[in-house]
PDB file of C-alpha atoms in Angstrom:
ATOM      1  CA  MET A  10       0.415  -0.106   0.118  1.00  0.00           C
ATOM      2  CA  LYS A  11       1.571   3.304  -0.891  1.00  0.00           C
ATOM      3  CA  LYS A  12       0.842   6.694   0.503  1.00  0.00           C
ATOM      4  CA  THR A  13       2.429  10.155   0.044  1.00  0.00           C
ATOM      5  CA  SER A  14       4.099  11.894   3.059  1.00  0.00           C
ATOM      6  CA  PRO A  15       3.260  15.363   3.755  1.00  0.00           C
ATOM      7  CA  LEU A  16       7.065  16.546   4.097  1.00  0.00           C
ATOM      8  CA  LEU A  17       8.558  14.542   1.228  1.00  0.00           C
ATOM      9  CA  PRO A  18       8.564  15.960  -2.351  1.00  0.00           C
ATOM     10  CA  ALA A  19       4.990  15.431  -3.972  1.00  0.00           C
ATOM     11  CA  ASN A  20       6.279  12.841  -6.588  1.00  0.00           C
ATOM     12  CA  THR A  21       7.686  10.661  -3.921  1.00  0.00           C
ATOM     13  CA  THR A  22       5.537   7.778  -2.500  1.00  0.00           C
ATOM     14  CA  THR A  23       6.321   5.575   0.722  1.00  0.00           C
ATOM     15  CA  THR A  24       5.207   2.006   1.250  1.00  0.00           C
ATOM     16  CA  SER A  25       4.821   0.229   4.195  1.00  0.00           C
ATOM     17  CA  LYS A  26       8.581  -0.676   4.231  1.00  0.00           C
ATOM     18  CA  LYS A  27      10.277   2.111   5.806  1.00  0.00           C
ATOM     19  CA  PRO A  28      12.791   3.913   3.994  1.00  0.00           C
ATOM     20  CA  SER A  29      16.100   3.310   5.683  1.00  0.00           C
ATOM     21  CA  LEU A  30      18.672   6.407   5.743  1.00  0.00           C
ATOM     22  CA  PRO A  31      22.096   6.072   4.775  1.00  0.00           C
ATOM     23  CA  THR A  32      24.333   4.598   6.872  1.00  0.00           C
ATOM     24  CA  SER A  33      26.842   7.395   6.402  1.00  0.00           C
ATOM     25  CA  LEU A  34      24.715   9.378   8.720  1.00  0.00           C
ATOM     26  CA  SER A  35      24.818   6.968  11.323  1.00  0.00           C
ATOM     27  CA  LYS A  36      26.837   9.009  13.267  1.00  0.00           C
ATOM     28  CA  TYR A  37      24.696  11.582  14.238  1.00  0.00           C
ATOM     29  CA  PHE A  38      22.673   9.203  15.621  1.00  0.00           C
ATOM     30  CA  TRP A  39      24.808   7.372  17.999  1.00  0.00           C
ATOM     31  CA  ASP A  40      22.326   7.386  21.058  1.00  0.00           C
ATOM     32  CA  CYS A  41      19.372   5.298  18.933  1.00  0.00           C
ATOM     33  CA  ARG A  42      19.039   2.822  17.004  1.00  0.00           C
ATOM     34  CA  PHE A  43      19.561   4.132  13.890  1.00  0.00           C
ATOM     35  CA  GLU A  44      18.529   1.229  12.252  1.00  0.00           C
ATOM     36  CA  GLU A  45      14.840   2.310  13.441  1.00  0.00           C
ATOM     37  CA  LEU A  46      14.708   5.540  12.288  1.00  0.00           C
ATOM     38  CA  SER A  47      12.870   6.911   9.155  1.00  0.00           C
ATOM     39  CA  LEU A  48      12.217   9.906   7.746  1.00  0.00           C
ATOM     40  CA  GLU A  49       9.020   9.172   7.457  1.00  0.00           C
ATOM     41  CA  LYS A  50       7.920   9.105  10.997  1.00  0.00           C
ATOM     42  CA  ASN A  51      10.891  11.005  12.686  1.00  0.00           C
ATOM     43  CA  ASP A  52      11.458  13.847  10.141  1.00  0.00           C
ATOM     44  CA  LEU A  53      11.952  16.658  12.663  1.00  0.00           C
ATOM     45  CA  PHE A  54      14.094  14.727  15.090  1.00  0.00           C
ATOM     46  CA  ILE A  55      16.179  13.370  12.067  1.00  0.00           C
ATOM     47  CA  ALA A  56      16.524  17.266  10.671  1.00  0.00           C
ATOM     48  CA  SER A  57      17.317  18.646  14.146  1.00  0.00           C
ATOM     49  CA  ARG A  58      20.173  16.166  14.202  1.00  0.00           C
ATOM     50  CA  ILE A  59      21.235  16.911  10.502  1.00  0.00           C
ATOM     51  CA  LEU A  60      21.454  20.606  10.830  1.00  0.00           C
ATOM     52  CA  ASN A  61      22.963  20.867  14.248  1.00  0.00           C
ATOM     53  CA  PHE A  62      25.937  18.515  13.871  1.00  0.00           C
ATOM     54  CA  GLY A  63      25.598  17.351   9.777  1.00  0.00           C
ATOM     55  CA  ASP A  64      28.610  17.791   7.362  1.00  0.00           C
ATOM     56  CA  TRP A  65      27.296  19.560   4.016  1.00  0.00           C
ATOM     57  CA  LYS A  66      26.778  15.926   2.841  1.00  0.00           C
ATOM     58  CA  ALA A  67      24.823  14.834   5.127  1.00  0.00           C
ATOM     59  CA  VAL A  68      22.676  18.646   4.433  1.00  0.00           C
ATOM     60  CA  SER A  69      22.391  17.568   0.871  1.00  0.00           C
ATOM     61  CA  TRP A  70      20.899  14.476   1.821  1.00  0.00           C
ATOM     62  CA  LEU A  71      18.250  16.351   3.845  1.00  0.00           C
ATOM     63  CA  GLN A  72      17.422  19.023   1.415  1.00  0.00           C
ATOM     64  CA  SER A  73      17.021  16.298  -1.332  1.00  0.00           C
ATOM     65  CA  HIS A  74      14.893  13.968   0.563  1.00  0.00           C
ATOM     66  CA  GLY A  75      13.240  16.164   2.864  1.00  0.00           C
ATOM     67  CA  GLY A  76      12.883  19.512   0.821  1.00  0.00           C
ATOM     68  CA  LYS A  77      13.514  22.794   2.122  1.00  0.00           C
ATOM     69  CA  ALA A  78      10.198  22.719   3.973  1.00  0.00           C
ATOM     70  CA  LEU A  79      11.264  20.335   6.326  1.00  0.00           C
ATOM     71  CA  ILE A  80      14.258  22.365   7.238  1.00  0.00           C
ATOM     72  CA  GLN A  81      12.055  25.651   7.463  1.00  0.00           C
ATOM     73  CA  MET A  82       9.912  23.948   9.561  1.00  0.00           C
ATOM     74  CA  THR A  83      12.615  22.290  11.792  1.00  0.00           C
ATOM     75  CA  VAL A  84      14.052  26.122  12.591  1.00  0.00           C
ATOM     76  CA  LYS A  85      11.108  27.092  13.273  1.00  0.00           C
ATOM     77  CA  ASN A  86       9.585  24.146  15.752  1.00  0.00           C
ATOM     78  CA  ARG A  87      12.679  22.352  17.141  1.00  0.00           C
ATOM     79  CA  ARG A  88      13.712  23.538  20.921  1.00  0.00           C
ATOM     80  CA  ASP A  89      17.139  21.086  20.601  1.00  0.00           C
ATOM     81  CA  LEU A  90      18.879  23.451  17.373  1.00  0.00           C
ATOM     82  CA  ASN A  91      21.481  25.392  19.036  1.00  0.00           C
ATOM     83  CA  ALA A  92      21.600  29.350  18.523  1.00  0.00           C
ATOM     84  CA  LYS A  93      24.849  29.140  16.034  1.00  0.00           C
ATOM     85  CA  THR A  94      22.225  26.440  13.893  1.00  0.00           C
ATOM     86  CA  ILE A  95      19.021  28.884  14.091  1.00  0.00           C
ATOM     87  CA  ASN A  96      21.219  31.747  13.116  1.00  0.00           C
ATOM     88  CA  PHE A  97      22.567  29.989  10.291  1.00  0.00           C
ATOM     89  CA  TRP A  98      19.567  28.673   8.930  1.00  0.00           C
ATOM     90  CA  ASN A  99      17.365  31.659   9.379  1.00  0.00           C
ATOM     91  CA  MET A 100      20.215  33.637   7.379  1.00  0.00           C
ATOM     92  CA  MET A 101      20.153  30.654   4.402  1.00  0.00           C
ATOM     93  CA  LEU A 102      16.553  30.224   4.303  1.00  0.00           C
ATOM     94  CA  HIS A 103      15.484  34.133   4.290  1.00  0.00           C
ATOM     95  CA  GLY A 104      18.855  35.987   3.532  1.00  0.00           C
TER      96      GLY A 104
END
């Protein structure tokens, strides 16, 4: 059964099998069961970790799989982002 996720690009569909994250992102989730994370279910948590600690490759992956809307929502709503991260992403998103 396929369904569309509101935070994934419009042409992206998901199935009941959760999409896995690239293993290169596992270093940002040292305190979690990485294999149980999915962008569909843990989007804001994953985005906040990548925005706080990720390199450009991780951010590029987030942008291509979650989109600008997910990044904006994360910066606006998550309280676990540090002040420098919030300021940086506000400047990147809003000029």
